[in-house]
Amino acid sequence: MAVRALEVTLAFGIKPFDIDFAQHVSNITYIRWLEELRLEMLRQYLPLRGLIQSGLTPVLTETHIEYKRALKMFDEPVGKMWMTEVGGVRMSVEAEITSPDGVSAKAVQRGIFMHIATGRPARVPETLKAFYAAALQL
């Protein structure tokens, strides 16, 4: 199995407003869960407050979700996200949303860091590169 560098895990509760007219979890909810997972990864490895104070912000450039199995009210989904690529400017993460019945969705997201003042791309912070490199050595 490939290394899941900087993996984070969150349990999600399904709320009535997460359910769409087809009686399953809305695709909008999956996007929100991915955001929560990315924020947790930042919290653990590159806190957002310090990042913004340094004049940088993360920006998504691409999201791809493959829905495997519908989640319904009272299911107990768990999300996992891990870093798969850290380059000079770009980074990528992968994620899975699972329940006791199996994988519900798989996602890939790509992004950059941006200078808040100029709106221009920034290099991936060295702190994140170091955490990623260390995780790959395990």
PDB file of C-alpha atoms in Angstrom:
ATOM      1  CA  MET A   1       0.000   0.000   0.000  1.00  0.00           C
ATOM      2  CA  ALA A   2       1.289   3.464  -0.879  1.00  0.00           C
ATOM      3  CA  VAL A   3       2.235   5.858   1.895  1.00  0.00           C
ATOM      4  CA  ARG A   4      -0.598   8.146   2.897  1.00  0.00           C
ATOM      5  CA  ALA A   5       1.521  11.141   3.822  1.00  0.00           C
ATOM      6  CA  LEU A   6       0.075  13.571   6.375  1.00  0.00           C
ATOM      7  CA  GLU A   7      -3.164  11.589   6.569  1.00  0.00           C
ATOM      8  CA  VAL A   8      -5.985  13.093   8.605  1.00  0.00           C
ATOM      9  CA  THR A   9      -9.280  11.479   9.601  1.00  0.00           C
ATOM     10  CA  LEU A  10     -12.629  13.027  10.549  1.00  0.00           C
ATOM     11  CA  ALA A  11     -15.982  11.446  11.374  1.00  0.00           C
ATOM     12  CA  PHE A  12     -18.946  13.252   9.835  1.00  0.00           C
ATOM     13  CA  GLY A  13     -22.521  13.339  11.017  1.00  0.00           C
ATOM     14  CA  ILE A  14     -25.231  13.475   8.387  1.00  0.00           C
ATOM     15  CA  LYS A  15     -27.776  16.191   9.083  1.00  0.00           C
ATOM     16  CA  PRO A  16     -31.232  16.584   7.542  1.00  0.00           C
ATOM     17  CA  PHE A  17     -30.030  19.550   5.445  1.00  0.00           C
ATOM     18  CA  ASP A  18     -27.295  17.312   3.922  1.00  0.00           C
ATOM     19  CA  ILE A  19     -29.964  15.205   2.199  1.00  0.00           C
ATOM     20  CA  ASP A  20     -31.123  16.150  -1.303  1.00  0.00           C
ATOM     21  CA  PHE A  21     -34.412  15.481  -3.083  1.00  0.00           C
ATOM     22  CA  ALA A  22     -33.240  11.974  -4.075  1.00  0.00           C
ATOM     23  CA  GLN A  23     -32.988  11.134  -0.343  1.00  0.00           C
ATOM     24  CA  HIS A  24     -29.215  10.725  -0.254  1.00  0.00           C
ATOM     25  CA  VAL A  25     -26.322  12.963   0.761  1.00  0.00           C
ATOM     26  CA  SER A  26     -25.979  15.893  -1.630  1.00  0.00           C
ATOM     27  CA  ASN A  27     -22.806  16.383  -3.654  1.00  0.00           C
ATOM     28  CA  ILE A  28     -22.488  19.805  -1.988  1.00  0.00           C
ATOM     29  CA  THR A  29     -22.022  18.024   1.337  1.00  0.00           C
ATOM     30  CA  TYR A  30     -19.093  16.018  -0.051  1.00  0.00           C
ATOM     31  CA  ILE A  31     -17.432  19.282  -1.111  1.00  0.00           C
ATOM     32  CA  ARG A  32     -17.934  20.654   2.418  1.00  0.00           C
ATOM     33  CA  TRP A  33     -16.446  17.489   3.936  1.00  0.00           C
ATOM     34  CA  LEU A  34     -13.388  17.807   1.688  1.00  0.00           C
ATOM     35  CA  GLU A  35     -12.995  21.391   2.901  1.00  0.00           C
ATOM     36  CA  GLU A  36     -13.201  20.217   6.514  1.00  0.00           C
ATOM     37  CA  LEU A  37     -10.533  17.584   5.838  1.00  0.00           C
ATOM     38  CA  ARG A  38      -8.213  20.131   4.194  1.00  0.00           C
ATOM     39  CA  LEU A  39      -8.686  22.517   7.119  1.00  0.00           C
ATOM     40  CA  GLU A  40      -7.830  19.692   9.525  1.00  0.00           C
ATOM     41  CA  MET A  41      -4.679  18.934   7.537  1.00  0.00           C
ATOM     42  CA  LEU A  42      -3.714  22.603   7.702  1.00  0.00           C
ATOM     43  CA  ARG A  43      -4.513  22.714  11.427  1.00  0.00           C
ATOM     44  CA  GLN A  44      -2.123  19.844  12.063  1.00  0.00           C
ATOM     45  CA  TYR A  45       0.699  20.716   9.675  1.00  0.00           C
ATOM     46  CA  LEU A  46       0.465  24.350   8.545  1.00  0.00           C
ATOM     47  CA  PRO A  47      -1.952  26.372  10.722  1.00  0.00           C
ATOM     48  CA  LEU A  48      -4.079  28.735   8.664  1.00  0.00           C
ATOM     49  CA  ARG A  49      -3.656  31.703  11.035  1.00  0.00           C
ATOM     50  CA  GLY A  50       0.136  31.681  10.649  1.00  0.00           C
ATOM     51  CA  LEU A  51      -0.137  31.074   6.924  1.00  0.00           C
ATOM     52  CA  ILE A  52      -2.401  34.098   6.438  1.00  0.00           C
ATOM     53  CA  GLN A  53      -0.215  36.219   8.721  1.00  0.00           C
ATOM     54  CA  SER A  54       2.713  35.356   6.439  1.00  0.00           C
ATOM     55  CA  GLY A  55       0.697  36.677   3.479  1.00  0.00           C
ATOM     56  CA  LEU A  56      -0.229  33.329   1.919  1.00  0.00           C
ATOM     57  CA  THR A  57      -3.472  31.458   1.392  1.00  0.00           C
ATOM     58  CA  PRO A  58      -4.220  28.019  -0.076  1.00  0.00           C
ATOM     59  CA  VAL A  59      -6.320  28.014  -3.257  1.00  0.00           C
ATOM     60  CA  LEU A  60      -7.956  25.009  -4.925  1.00  0.00           C
ATOM     61  CA  THR A  61      -7.454  24.731  -8.663  1.00  0.00           C
ATOM     62  CA  GLU A  62      -9.191  21.404  -9.291  1.00  0.00           C
ATOM     63  CA  THR A  63     -11.589  18.984  -7.599  1.00  0.00           C
ATOM     64  CA  HIS A  64     -12.555  15.569  -8.956  1.00  0.00           C
ATOM     65  CA  ILE A  65     -14.990  13.323  -7.065  1.00  0.00           C
ATOM     66  CA  GLU A  66     -15.947   9.785  -8.009  1.00  0.00           C
ATOM     67  CA  TYR A  67     -19.151   8.769  -6.235  1.00  0.00           C
ATOM     68  CA  LYS A  68     -19.193   5.039  -5.468  1.00  0.00           C
ATOM     69  CA  ARG A  69     -22.103   4.428  -3.097  1.00  0.00           C
ATOM     70  CA  ALA A  70     -24.854   6.756  -1.924  1.00  0.00           C
ATOM     71  CA  LEU A  71     -24.889   7.780   1.717  1.00  0.00           C
ATOM     72  CA  LYS A  72     -28.219   8.207   3.442  1.00  0.00           C
ATOM     73  CA  MET A  73     -29.489   9.681   6.667  1.00  0.00           C
ATOM     74  CA  PHE A  74     -28.096   7.845   9.726  1.00  0.00           C
ATOM     75  CA  ASP A  75     -25.083   6.427   7.858  1.00  0.00           C
ATOM     76  CA  GLU A  76     -21.832   7.118   9.714  1.00  0.00           C
ATOM     77  CA  PRO A  77     -19.288   8.409   7.197  1.00  0.00           C
ATOM     78  CA  VAL A  78     -15.605   8.846   7.950  1.00  0.00           C
ATOM     79  CA  GLY A  79     -13.320  10.950   5.785  1.00  0.00           C
ATOM     80  CA  LYS A  80      -9.607  10.458   5.253  1.00  0.00           C
ATOM     81  CA  MET A  81      -7.333  12.809   3.330  1.00  0.00           C
ATOM     82  CA  TRP A  82      -3.635  12.567   2.584  1.00  0.00           C
ATOM     83  CA  MET A  83      -1.035  14.487   0.593  1.00  0.00           C
ATOM     84  CA  THR A  84       0.054  12.848  -2.664  1.00  0.00           C
ATOM     85  CA  GLU A  85       2.239  15.518  -4.245  1.00  0.00           C
ATOM     86  CA  VAL A  86       4.130  18.588  -3.104  1.00  0.00           C
ATOM     87  CA  GLY A  87       5.980  20.432  -5.830  1.00  0.00           C
ATOM     88  CA  GLY A  88       7.523  23.842  -6.154  1.00  0.00           C
ATOM     89  CA  VAL A  89       4.192  25.612  -6.542  1.00  0.00           C
ATOM     90  CA  ARG A  90       1.543  22.884  -6.792  1.00  0.00           C
ATOM     91  CA  MET A  91       0.243  20.299  -4.368  1.00  0.00           C
ATOM     92  CA  SER A  92      -2.278  17.453  -4.534  1.00  0.00           C
ATOM     93  CA  VAL A  93      -4.349  15.541  -2.013  1.00  0.00           C
ATOM     94  CA  GLU A  94      -6.529  12.461  -2.248  1.00  0.00           C
ATOM     95  CA  ALA A  95      -9.473  11.591  -0.052  1.00  0.00           C
ATOM     96  CA  GLU A  96     -11.934   8.814   0.662  1.00  0.00           C
ATOM     97  CA  ILE A  97     -15.298   9.006   2.341  1.00  0.00           C
ATOM     98  CA  THR A  98     -16.261   5.616   3.757  1.00  0.00           C
ATOM     99  CA  SER A  99     -18.974   4.092   5.898  1.00  0.00           C
ATOM    100  CA  PRO A 100     -19.248   0.635   7.442  1.00  0.00           C
ATOM    101  CA  ASP A 101     -20.676  -0.477   4.067  1.00  0.00           C
ATOM    102  CA  GLY A 102     -17.544   0.530   2.134  1.00  0.00           C
ATOM    103  CA  VAL A 103     -16.183   3.405   0.076  1.00  0.00           C
ATOM    104  CA  SER A 104     -18.781   6.045  -0.758  1.00  0.00           C
ATOM    105  CA  ALA A 105     -16.576   8.497  -2.640  1.00  0.00           C
ATOM    106  CA  LYS A 106     -12.993   9.079  -3.737  1.00  0.00           C
ATOM    107  CA  ALA A 107     -11.619  12.524  -4.496  1.00  0.00           C
ATOM    108  CA  VAL A 108      -8.522  14.210  -5.856  1.00  0.00           C
ATOM    109  CA  GLN A 109      -7.872  17.894  -5.299  1.00  0.00           C
ATOM    110  CA  ARG A 110      -5.070  20.052  -6.619  1.00  0.00           C
ATOM    111  CA  GLY A 111      -4.100  23.494  -5.498  1.00  0.00           C
ATOM    112  CA  ILE A 112      -1.531  26.183  -5.007  1.00  0.00           C
ATOM    113  CA  PHE A 113      -0.583  28.747  -2.425  1.00  0.00           C
ATOM    114  CA  MET A 114      -1.189  32.354  -3.373  1.00  0.00           C
ATOM    115  CA  HIS A 115       0.250  35.664  -2.192  1.00  0.00           C
ATOM    116  CA  ILE A 116      -2.759  37.449  -0.683  1.00  0.00           C
ATOM    117  CA  ALA A 117      -1.471  40.926  -1.573  1.00  0.00           C
ATOM    118  CA  THR A 118      -0.784  40.227  -5.251  1.00  0.00           C
ATOM    119  CA  GLY A 119      -2.975  37.255  -6.126  1.00  0.00           C
ATOM    120  CA  ARG A 120       0.084  35.595  -7.650  1.00  0.00           C
ATOM    121  CA  PRO A 121       1.113  31.964  -7.060  1.00  0.00           C
ATOM    122  CA  ALA A 122       3.604  31.323  -4.262  1.00  0.00           C
ATOM    123  CA  ARG A 123       6.008  28.493  -3.619  1.00  0.00           C
ATOM    124  CA  VAL A 124       4.746  25.745  -1.331  1.00  0.00           C
ATOM    125  CA  PRO A 125       5.872  26.674   2.203  1.00  0.00           C
ATOM    126  CA  GLU A 126       9.044  24.899   3.318  1.00  0.00           C
ATOM    127  CA  THR A 127       7.319  23.702   6.505  1.00  0.00           C
ATOM    128  CA  LEU A 128       4.800  21.700   4.479  1.00  0.00           C
ATOM    129  CA  LYS A 129       7.530  20.344   2.196  1.00  0.00           C
ATOM    130  CA  ALA A 130       9.483  19.175   5.257  1.00  0.00           C
ATOM    131  CA  PHE A 131       6.477  17.416   6.830  1.00  0.00           C
ATOM    132  CA  TYR A 132       5.712  15.731   3.497  1.00  0.00           C
ATOM    133  CA  ALA A 133       9.320  14.601   2.952  1.00  0.00           C
ATOM    134  CA  ALA A 134       9.504  13.218   6.508  1.00  0.00           C
ATOM    135  CA  ALA A 135       6.242  11.292   6.036  1.00  0.00           C
ATOM    136  CA  LEU A 136       7.586   9.678   2.868  1.00  0.00           C
ATOM    137  CA  GLN A 137      10.646   8.427   4.788  1.00  0.00           C
ATOM    138  CA  LEU A 138       8.544   6.348   7.219  1.00  0.00           C
TER     139      LEU A 138
END
